[in-house]
Structure formats: structure tokens, C-alpha cells
PDB file of C-alpha atoms in Angstrom:
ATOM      1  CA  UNK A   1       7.034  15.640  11.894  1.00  0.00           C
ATOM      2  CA  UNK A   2       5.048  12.217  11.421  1.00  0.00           C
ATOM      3  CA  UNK A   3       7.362   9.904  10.072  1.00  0.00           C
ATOM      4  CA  UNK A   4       7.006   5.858   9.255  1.00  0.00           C
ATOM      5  CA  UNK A   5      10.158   4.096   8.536  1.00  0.00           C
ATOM      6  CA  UNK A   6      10.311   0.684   7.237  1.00  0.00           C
ATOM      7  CA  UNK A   7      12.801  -2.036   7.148  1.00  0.00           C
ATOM      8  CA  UNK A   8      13.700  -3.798   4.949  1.00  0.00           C
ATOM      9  CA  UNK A   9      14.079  -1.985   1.668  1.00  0.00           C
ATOM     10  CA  UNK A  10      13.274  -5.378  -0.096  1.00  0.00           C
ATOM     11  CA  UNK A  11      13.560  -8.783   0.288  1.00  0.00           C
ATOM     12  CA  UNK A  12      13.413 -11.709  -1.599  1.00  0.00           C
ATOM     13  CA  UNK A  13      12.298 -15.251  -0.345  1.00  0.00           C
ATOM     14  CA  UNK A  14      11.802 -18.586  -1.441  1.00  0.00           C
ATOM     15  CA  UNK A  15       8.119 -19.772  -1.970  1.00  0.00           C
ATOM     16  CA  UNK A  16       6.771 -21.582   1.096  1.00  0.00           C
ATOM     17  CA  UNK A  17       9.418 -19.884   3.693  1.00  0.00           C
ATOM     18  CA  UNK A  18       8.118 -17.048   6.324  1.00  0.00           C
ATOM     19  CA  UNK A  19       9.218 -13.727   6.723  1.00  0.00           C
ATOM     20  CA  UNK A  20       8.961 -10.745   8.557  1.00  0.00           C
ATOM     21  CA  UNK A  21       8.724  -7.259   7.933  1.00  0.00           C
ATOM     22  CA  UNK A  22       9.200  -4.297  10.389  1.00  0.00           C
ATOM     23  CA  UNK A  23       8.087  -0.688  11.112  1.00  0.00           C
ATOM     24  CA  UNK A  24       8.808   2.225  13.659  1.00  0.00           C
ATOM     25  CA  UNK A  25       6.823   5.081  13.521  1.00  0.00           C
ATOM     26  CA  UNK A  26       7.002   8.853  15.587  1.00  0.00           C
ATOM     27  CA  UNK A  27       3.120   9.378  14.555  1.00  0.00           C
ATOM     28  CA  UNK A  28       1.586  11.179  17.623  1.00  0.00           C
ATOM     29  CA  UNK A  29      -1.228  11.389  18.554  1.00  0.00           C
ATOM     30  CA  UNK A  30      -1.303   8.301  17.777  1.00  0.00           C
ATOM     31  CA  UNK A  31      -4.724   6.369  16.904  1.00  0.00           C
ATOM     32  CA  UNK A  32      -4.642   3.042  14.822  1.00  0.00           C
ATOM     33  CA  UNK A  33      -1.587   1.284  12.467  1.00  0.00           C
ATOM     34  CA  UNK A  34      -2.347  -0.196   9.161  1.00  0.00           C
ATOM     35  CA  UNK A  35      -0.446  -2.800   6.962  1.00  0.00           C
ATOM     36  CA  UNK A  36      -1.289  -2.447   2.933  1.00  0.00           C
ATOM     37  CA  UNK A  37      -0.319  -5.059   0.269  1.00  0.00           C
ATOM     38  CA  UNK A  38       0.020  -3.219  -2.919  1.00  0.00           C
ATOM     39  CA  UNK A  39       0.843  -4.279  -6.682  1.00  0.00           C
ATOM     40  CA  UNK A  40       2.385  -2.994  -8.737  1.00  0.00           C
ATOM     41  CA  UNK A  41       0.397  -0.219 -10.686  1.00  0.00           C
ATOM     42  CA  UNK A  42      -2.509  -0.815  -8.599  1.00  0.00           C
ATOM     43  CA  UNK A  43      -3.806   0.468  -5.390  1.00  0.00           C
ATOM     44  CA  UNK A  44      -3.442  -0.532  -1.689  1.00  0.00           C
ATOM     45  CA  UNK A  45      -4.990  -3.186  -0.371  1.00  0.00           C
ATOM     46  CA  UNK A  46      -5.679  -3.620   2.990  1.00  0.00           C
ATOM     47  CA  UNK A  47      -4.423  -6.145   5.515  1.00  0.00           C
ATOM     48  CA  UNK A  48      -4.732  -5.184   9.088  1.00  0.00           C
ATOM     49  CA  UNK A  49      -6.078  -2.409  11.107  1.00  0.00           C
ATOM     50  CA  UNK A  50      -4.890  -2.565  14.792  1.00  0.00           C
ATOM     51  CA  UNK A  51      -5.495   0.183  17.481  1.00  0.00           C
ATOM     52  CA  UNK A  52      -3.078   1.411  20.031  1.00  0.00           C
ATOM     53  CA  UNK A  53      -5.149  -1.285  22.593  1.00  0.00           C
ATOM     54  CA  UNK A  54      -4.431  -3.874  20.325  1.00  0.00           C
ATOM     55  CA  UNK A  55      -1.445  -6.082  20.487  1.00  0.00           C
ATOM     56  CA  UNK A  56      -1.669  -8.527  17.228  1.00  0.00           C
ATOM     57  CA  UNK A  57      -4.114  -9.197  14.381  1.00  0.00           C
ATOM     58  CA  UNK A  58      -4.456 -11.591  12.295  1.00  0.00           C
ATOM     59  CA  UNK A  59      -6.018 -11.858   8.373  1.00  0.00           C
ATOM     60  CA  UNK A  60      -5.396 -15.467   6.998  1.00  0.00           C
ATOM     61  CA  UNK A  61      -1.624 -15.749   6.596  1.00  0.00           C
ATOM     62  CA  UNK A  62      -0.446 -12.531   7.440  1.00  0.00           C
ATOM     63  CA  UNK A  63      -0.135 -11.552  11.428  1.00  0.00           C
ATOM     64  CA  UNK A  64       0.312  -7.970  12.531  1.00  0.00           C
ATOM     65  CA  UNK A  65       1.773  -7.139  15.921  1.00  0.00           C
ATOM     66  CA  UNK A  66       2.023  -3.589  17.377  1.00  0.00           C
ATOM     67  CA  UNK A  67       3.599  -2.105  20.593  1.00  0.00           C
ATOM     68  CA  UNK A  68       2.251   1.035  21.183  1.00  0.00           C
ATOM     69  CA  UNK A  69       5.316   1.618  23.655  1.00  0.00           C
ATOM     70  CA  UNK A  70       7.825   1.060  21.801  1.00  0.00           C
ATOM     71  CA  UNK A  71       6.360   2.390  18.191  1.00  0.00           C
ATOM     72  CA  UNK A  72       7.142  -0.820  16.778  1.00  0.00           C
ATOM     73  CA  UNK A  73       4.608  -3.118  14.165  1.00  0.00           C
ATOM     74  CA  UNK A  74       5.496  -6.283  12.144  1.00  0.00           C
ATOM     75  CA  UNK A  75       4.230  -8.498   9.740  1.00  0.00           C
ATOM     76  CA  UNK A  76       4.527 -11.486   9.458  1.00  0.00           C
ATOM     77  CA  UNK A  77       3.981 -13.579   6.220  1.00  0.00           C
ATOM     78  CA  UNK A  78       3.559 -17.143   6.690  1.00  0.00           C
ATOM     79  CA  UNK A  79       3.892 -20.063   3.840  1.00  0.00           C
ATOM     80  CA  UNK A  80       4.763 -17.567   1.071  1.00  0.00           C
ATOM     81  CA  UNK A  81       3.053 -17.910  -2.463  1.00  0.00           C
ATOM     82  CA  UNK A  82       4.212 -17.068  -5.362  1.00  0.00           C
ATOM     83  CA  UNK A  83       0.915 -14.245  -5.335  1.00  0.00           C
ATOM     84  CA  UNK A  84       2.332 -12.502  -2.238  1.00  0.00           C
ATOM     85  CA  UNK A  85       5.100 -10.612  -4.358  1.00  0.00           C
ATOM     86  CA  UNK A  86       3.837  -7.040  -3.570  1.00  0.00           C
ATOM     87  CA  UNK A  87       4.748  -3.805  -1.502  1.00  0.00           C
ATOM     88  CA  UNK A  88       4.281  -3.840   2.246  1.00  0.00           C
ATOM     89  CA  UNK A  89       3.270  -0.760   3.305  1.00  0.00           C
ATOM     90  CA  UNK A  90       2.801   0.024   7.283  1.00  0.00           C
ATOM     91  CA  UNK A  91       0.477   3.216   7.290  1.00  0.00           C
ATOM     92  CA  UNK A  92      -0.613   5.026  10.434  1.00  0.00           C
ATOM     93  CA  UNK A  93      -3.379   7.543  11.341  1.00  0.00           C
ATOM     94  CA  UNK A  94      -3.057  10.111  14.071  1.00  0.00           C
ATOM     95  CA  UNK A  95      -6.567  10.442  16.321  1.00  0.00           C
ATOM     96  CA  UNK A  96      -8.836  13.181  15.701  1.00  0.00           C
ATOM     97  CA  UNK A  97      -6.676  16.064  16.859  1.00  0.00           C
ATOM     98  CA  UNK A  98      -4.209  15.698  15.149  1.00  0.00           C
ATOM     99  CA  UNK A  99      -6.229  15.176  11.955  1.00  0.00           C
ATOM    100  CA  UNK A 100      -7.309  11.727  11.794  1.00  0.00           C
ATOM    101  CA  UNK A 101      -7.821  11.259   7.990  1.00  0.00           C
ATOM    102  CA  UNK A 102      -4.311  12.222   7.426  1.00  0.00           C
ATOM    103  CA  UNK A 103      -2.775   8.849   7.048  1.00  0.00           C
ATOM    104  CA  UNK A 104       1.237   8.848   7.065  1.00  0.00           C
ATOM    105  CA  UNK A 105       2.420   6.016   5.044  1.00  0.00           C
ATOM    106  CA  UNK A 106       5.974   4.432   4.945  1.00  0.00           C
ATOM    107  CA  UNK A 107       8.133   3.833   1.783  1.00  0.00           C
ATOM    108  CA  UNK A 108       7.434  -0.427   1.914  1.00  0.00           C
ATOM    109  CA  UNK A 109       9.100  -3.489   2.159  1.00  0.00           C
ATOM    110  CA  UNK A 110       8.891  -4.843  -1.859  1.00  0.00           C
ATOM    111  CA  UNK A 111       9.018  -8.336  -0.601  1.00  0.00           C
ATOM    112  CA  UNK A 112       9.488 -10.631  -3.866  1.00  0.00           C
ATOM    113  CA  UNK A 113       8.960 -14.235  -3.473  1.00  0.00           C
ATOM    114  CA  UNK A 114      10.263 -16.735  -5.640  1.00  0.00           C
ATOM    115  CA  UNK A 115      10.441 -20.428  -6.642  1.00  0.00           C
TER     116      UNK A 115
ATOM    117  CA  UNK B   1     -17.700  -7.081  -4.400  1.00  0.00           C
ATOM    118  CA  UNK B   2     -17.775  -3.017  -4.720  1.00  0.00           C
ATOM    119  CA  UNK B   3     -14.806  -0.927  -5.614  1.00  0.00           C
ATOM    120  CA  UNK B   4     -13.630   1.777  -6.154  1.00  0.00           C
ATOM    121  CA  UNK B   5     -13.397   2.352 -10.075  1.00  0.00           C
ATOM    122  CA  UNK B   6     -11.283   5.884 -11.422  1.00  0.00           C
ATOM    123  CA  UNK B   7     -11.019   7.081 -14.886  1.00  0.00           C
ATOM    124  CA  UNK B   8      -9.354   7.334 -17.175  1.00  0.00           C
ATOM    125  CA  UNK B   9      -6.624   5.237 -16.174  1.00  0.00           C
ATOM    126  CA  UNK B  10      -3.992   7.518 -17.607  1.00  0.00           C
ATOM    127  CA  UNK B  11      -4.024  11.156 -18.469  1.00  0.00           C
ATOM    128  CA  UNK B  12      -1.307  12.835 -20.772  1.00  0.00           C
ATOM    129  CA  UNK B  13      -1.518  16.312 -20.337  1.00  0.00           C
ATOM    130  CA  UNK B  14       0.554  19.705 -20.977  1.00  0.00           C
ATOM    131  CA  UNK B  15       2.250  21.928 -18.887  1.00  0.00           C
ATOM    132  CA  UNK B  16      -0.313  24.518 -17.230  1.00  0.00           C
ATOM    133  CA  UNK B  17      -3.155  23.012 -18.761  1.00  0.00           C
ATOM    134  CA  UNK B  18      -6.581  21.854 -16.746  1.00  0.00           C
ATOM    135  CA  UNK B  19      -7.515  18.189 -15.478  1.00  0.00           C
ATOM    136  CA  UNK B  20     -10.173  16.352 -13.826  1.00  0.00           C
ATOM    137  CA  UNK B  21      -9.521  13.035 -12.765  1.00  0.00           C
ATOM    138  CA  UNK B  22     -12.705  11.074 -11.703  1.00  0.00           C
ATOM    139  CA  UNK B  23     -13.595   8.786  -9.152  1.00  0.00           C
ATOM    140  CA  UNK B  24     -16.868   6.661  -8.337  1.00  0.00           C
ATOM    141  CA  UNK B  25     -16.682   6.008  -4.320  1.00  0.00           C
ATOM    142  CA  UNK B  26     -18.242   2.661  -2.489  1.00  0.00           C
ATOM    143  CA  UNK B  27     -21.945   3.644  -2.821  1.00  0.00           C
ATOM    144  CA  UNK B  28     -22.664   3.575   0.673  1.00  0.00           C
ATOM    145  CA  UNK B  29     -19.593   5.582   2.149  1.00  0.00           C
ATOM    146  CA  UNK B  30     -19.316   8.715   3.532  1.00  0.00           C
ATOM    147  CA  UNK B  31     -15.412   9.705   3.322  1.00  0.00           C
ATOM    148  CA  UNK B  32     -13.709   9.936   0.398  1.00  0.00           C
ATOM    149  CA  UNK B  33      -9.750  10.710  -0.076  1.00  0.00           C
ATOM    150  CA  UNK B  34      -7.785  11.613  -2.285  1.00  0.00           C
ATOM    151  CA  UNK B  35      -4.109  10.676  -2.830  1.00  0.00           C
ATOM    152  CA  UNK B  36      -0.623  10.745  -5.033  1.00  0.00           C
ATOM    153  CA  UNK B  37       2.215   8.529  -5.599  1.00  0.00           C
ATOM    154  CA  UNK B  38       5.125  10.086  -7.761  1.00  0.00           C
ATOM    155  CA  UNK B  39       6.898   7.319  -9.550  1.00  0.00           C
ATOM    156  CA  UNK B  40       9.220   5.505  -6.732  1.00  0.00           C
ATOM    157  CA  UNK B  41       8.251   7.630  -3.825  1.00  0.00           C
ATOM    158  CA  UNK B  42       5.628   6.554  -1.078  1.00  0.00           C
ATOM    159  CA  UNK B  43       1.911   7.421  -1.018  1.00  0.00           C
ATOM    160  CA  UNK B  44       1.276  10.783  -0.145  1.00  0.00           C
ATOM    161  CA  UNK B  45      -2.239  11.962   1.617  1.00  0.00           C
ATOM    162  CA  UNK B  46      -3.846  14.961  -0.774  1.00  0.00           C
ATOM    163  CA  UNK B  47      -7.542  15.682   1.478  1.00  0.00           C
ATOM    164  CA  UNK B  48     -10.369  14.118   2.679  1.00  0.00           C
ATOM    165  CA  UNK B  49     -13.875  14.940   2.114  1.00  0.00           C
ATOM    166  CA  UNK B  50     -17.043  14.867   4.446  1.00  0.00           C
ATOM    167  CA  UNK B  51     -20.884  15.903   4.205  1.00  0.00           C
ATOM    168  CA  UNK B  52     -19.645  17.990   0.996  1.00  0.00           C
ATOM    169  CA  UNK B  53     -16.936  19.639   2.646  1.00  0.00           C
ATOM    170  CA  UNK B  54     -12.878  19.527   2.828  1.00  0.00           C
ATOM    171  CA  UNK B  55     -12.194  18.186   6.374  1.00  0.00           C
ATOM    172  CA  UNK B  56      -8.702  17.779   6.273  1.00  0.00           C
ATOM    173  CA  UNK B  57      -5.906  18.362   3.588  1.00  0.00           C
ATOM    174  CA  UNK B  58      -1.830  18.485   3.392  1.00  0.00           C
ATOM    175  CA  UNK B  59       0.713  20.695   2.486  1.00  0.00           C
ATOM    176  CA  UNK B  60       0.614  19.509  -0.721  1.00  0.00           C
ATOM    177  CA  UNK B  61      -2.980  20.143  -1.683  1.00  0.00           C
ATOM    178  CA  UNK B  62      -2.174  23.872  -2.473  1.00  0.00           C
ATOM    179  CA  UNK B  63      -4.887  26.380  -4.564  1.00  0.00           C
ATOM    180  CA  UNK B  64      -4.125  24.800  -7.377  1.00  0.00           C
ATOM    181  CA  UNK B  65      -6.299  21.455  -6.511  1.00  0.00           C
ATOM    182  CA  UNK B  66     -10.193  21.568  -5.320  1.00  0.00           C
ATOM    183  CA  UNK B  67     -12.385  18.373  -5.199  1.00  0.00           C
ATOM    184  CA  UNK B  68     -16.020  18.013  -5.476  1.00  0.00           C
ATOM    185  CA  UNK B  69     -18.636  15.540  -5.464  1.00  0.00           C
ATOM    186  CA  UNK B  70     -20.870  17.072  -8.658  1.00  0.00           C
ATOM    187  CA  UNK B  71     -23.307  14.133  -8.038  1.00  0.00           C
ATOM    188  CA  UNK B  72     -24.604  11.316  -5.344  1.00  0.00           C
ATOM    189  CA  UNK B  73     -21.622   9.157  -7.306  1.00  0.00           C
ATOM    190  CA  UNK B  74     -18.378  11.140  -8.638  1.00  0.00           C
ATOM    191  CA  UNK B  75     -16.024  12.125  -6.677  1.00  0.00           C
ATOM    192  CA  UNK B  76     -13.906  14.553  -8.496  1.00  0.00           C
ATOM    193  CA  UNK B  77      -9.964  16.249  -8.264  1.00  0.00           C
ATOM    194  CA  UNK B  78      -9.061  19.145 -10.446  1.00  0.00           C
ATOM    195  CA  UNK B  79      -5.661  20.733 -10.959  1.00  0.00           C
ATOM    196  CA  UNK B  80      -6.030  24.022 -12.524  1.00  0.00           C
ATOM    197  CA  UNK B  81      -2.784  24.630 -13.908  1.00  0.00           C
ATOM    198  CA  UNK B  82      -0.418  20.927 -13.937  1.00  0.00           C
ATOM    199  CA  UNK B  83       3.701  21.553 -13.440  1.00  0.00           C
ATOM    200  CA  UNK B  84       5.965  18.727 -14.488  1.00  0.00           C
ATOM    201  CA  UNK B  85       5.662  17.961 -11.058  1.00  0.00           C
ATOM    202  CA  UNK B  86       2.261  16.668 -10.849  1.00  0.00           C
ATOM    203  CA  UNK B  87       3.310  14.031 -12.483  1.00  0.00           C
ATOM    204  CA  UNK B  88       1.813  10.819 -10.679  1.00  0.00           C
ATOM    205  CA  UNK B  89      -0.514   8.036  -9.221  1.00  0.00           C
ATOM    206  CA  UNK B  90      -3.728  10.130  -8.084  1.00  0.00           C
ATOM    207  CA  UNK B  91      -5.929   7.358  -5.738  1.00  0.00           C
ATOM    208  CA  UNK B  92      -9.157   7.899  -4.945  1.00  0.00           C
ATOM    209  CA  UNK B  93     -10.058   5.652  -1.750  1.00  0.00           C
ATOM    210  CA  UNK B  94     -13.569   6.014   0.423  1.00  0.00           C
ATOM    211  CA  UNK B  95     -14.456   4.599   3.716  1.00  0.00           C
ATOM    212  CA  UNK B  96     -18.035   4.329   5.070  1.00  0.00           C
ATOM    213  CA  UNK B  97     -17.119   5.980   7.840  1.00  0.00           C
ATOM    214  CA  UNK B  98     -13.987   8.136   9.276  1.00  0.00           C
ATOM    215  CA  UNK B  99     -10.751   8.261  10.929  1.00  0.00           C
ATOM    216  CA  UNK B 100     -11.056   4.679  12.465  1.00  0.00           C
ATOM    217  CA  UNK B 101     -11.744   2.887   9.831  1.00  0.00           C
ATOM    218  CA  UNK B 102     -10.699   0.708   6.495  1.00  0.00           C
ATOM    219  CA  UNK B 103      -9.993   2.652   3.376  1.00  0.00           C
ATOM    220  CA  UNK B 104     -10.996   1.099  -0.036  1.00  0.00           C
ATOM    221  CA  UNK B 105      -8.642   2.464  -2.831  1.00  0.00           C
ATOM    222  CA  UNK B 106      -9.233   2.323  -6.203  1.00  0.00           C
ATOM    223  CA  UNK B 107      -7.048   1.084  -8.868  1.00  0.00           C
ATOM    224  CA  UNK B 108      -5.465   4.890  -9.553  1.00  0.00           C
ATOM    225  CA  UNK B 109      -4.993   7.673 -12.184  1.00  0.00           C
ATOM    226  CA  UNK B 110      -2.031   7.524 -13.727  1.00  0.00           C
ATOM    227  CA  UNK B 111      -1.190  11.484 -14.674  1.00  0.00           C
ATOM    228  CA  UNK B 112       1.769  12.378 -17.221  1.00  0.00           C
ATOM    229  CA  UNK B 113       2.527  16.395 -17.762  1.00  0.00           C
ATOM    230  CA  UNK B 114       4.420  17.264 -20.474  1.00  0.00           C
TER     231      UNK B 114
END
């Protein structure tokens, strides 16, 4: 079964510090990996999208890196505001045959930054 | 910018009884999606919908849900007869085109069964 775990559960920062949030996925076959930002009540947002060729993105402060190998991703959030208090979600889409609109996402990281 | 835009934004409805949550895609896209979120619990894909057709659903999207696009602009989800256990975020996202590429979700449908 496709499964996306993430770690940590939460995590709460200072404003200004970096952090770094992890995911392992069993999603196969396995086509691109996505990082959301989502608020509270609202909808996802998204971050990154990175294919299985890709290695790292990057989308102002936020960096996404992915090995396809390993069925790793992280992001990383750099100079945390106040604004980036959210749920990370890592989200990944098989290819085609094995229905590539049927995105699996993972529970989040509710990353909560503070003064 | 365009959105996505859903309404209403929350829906109180009894046990067994009929709703139609709404959603206006990107105007320009071709995919649209729909998904859940019960209260706590991560987001949950529902079906996709291509060139006026179902191309893929879950498990979850049973007989008791059907979508259609009535019009060049709504995208609708009906659920004929709601359980307790319908109870959550319904989001609507689109994408211009398929499998590979970013998904714009709107702000959500917030459903409540009695």
C-alpha cells in the first residue's frame, strides 16, 4: 500500500532559526514528490514539485531535496518568519500506471514558529 | 491571480440527506480533483476528472458520490445520502494539465452531518 510518513509530528522554532523537515515514502511507481504549506482551515499550497531525476529544488526560502534511492525528501526552511507557522505536507504521485492523479499525502509536520 | 473559489464554505446537513458542494476550477485547466480532510486526519484523494469523464478515483469515492461539470465553469460533488462520517474538508483543486503537474486547491468545503 502507498504510504508517506513524516517526521516530525510538530515542531516549534524560534523566528529567524532554520529547520528541517523529513519524509520517507513506499509510493511505487513512483513519478514526482511534492511539499504543500497549508493553514489552518485553508487549502494546500504548493511549494515544490521535484521528479524522481531531480535531486533538490528550490522556491525562495524553502529547499526541497529528494533521493529517489533511498525514498527520502526534506525541507528545509531557512530564516523562519513568524508567517511560516503552517502544516508541511510531503505529497507524492505514482506515474501513469499506477494512477497518476492519485496523490498520497502524508499526515505533516505542523511546524509553529515563534518569537 | 486565479483561484480556485468553492461554495458555500460550510454545509450543515442531516443524516441521509442530499448535498452538492460546488467548485469553480482555474478557467483554463483541464483536471479537476476532488478531495477530503476529516478533522485531524491527512488529505485524502476522492477522483479526478478529465474531458468530462472520471479518470481515476479511490476506495473511498463509493456510489454514493458522482461529480460533474454541469457547465464550462462548475465543477460539482454530490453525496446522495451523507453518514456522520462524511463529515469533513471537501477540496476542490484543478491543474491545467495532468499527472505531472501543480495542483491549485481551493480554500475548501467545510461539511457537518448531523
Amino acid at each position: 500500500k502507498n504510504q508517506v510518513e513524516q517526521s516530525p509530528q510538530s515542531l516549534i522554532i524560534l523566528e529567524g532559526k532554520n529547520c528541517t523537515l523529513q519524509c520517507n515514502y513506499t509510493v511505487s511507481p513512483f513519478s514526482n514528490l511534492r511539499w504543500y504549506k497549508q493553514d489552518t482551515g485553508r487549502g494546500p499550497v504548493s511549494l515544490t514539485i521535484m521528479t524522481f531525476s531531480e535531486n533538490t529544488k528550490s522556491n525562495g526560502r524553502y529547499t526541497a531535496t529528494l533521493d529517489a534511492d533511498t525514498k527520502q525528501s526534506s525541507l528545509h526552511i531557512t530564516a523562519s518568519q513568524l508567517s511560516d507557522s503552517a502544516s508541511y505536507i510531503c505529497v507524492v504521485s505514482p506515474d501513469e500506471s499506477g494512477g497518476g492523479n492519485k496523490l498520497t499525502f502524508g499526515t505533516g509536520t505542523q511546524l509553529k514558529v515563534e518569537l | 491571480e486565479p483561484e480556485v473559489t468553492q461554495t458555500p464554505s460550510h454545509q450543515v446537513t442531516q443524516m441521509g440527506q442530499e448535498v452538492i458542494l460546488r467548485c469553480v476550477p482555474i478557467s483554463n485547466h483541464l483536471y479537476f480533483y476532488w478531495y477530503r480532510q476529516i478533522l485531524g486526519q491527512k488529505v485524502e484523494f476522492l477522483v479526478s476528472f478529465y474531458n468530462n469523464e472520471i479518470s481515476e478515483k479511490s476506495e473511498i469515492f463509493d456510489d454514493q458520490f458522482s461529480v460533474e461539470r454541469p457547465d464550462g465553469s462548475n465543477f460539482t460533488l454530490k453525496i446522495r445520502s451523507t453518514k456522520l462520517e462524511d463529515s469533513a474538508m471537501y477540496f476542490c483543486a484543478s491543474s491545467d494539465l495532468g499527472t505531472y503537474y501543480e495542483q491549485y486547491f481551493g480554500p475548501g468545503t467545510r461539511l457537518t452531518v448531523t
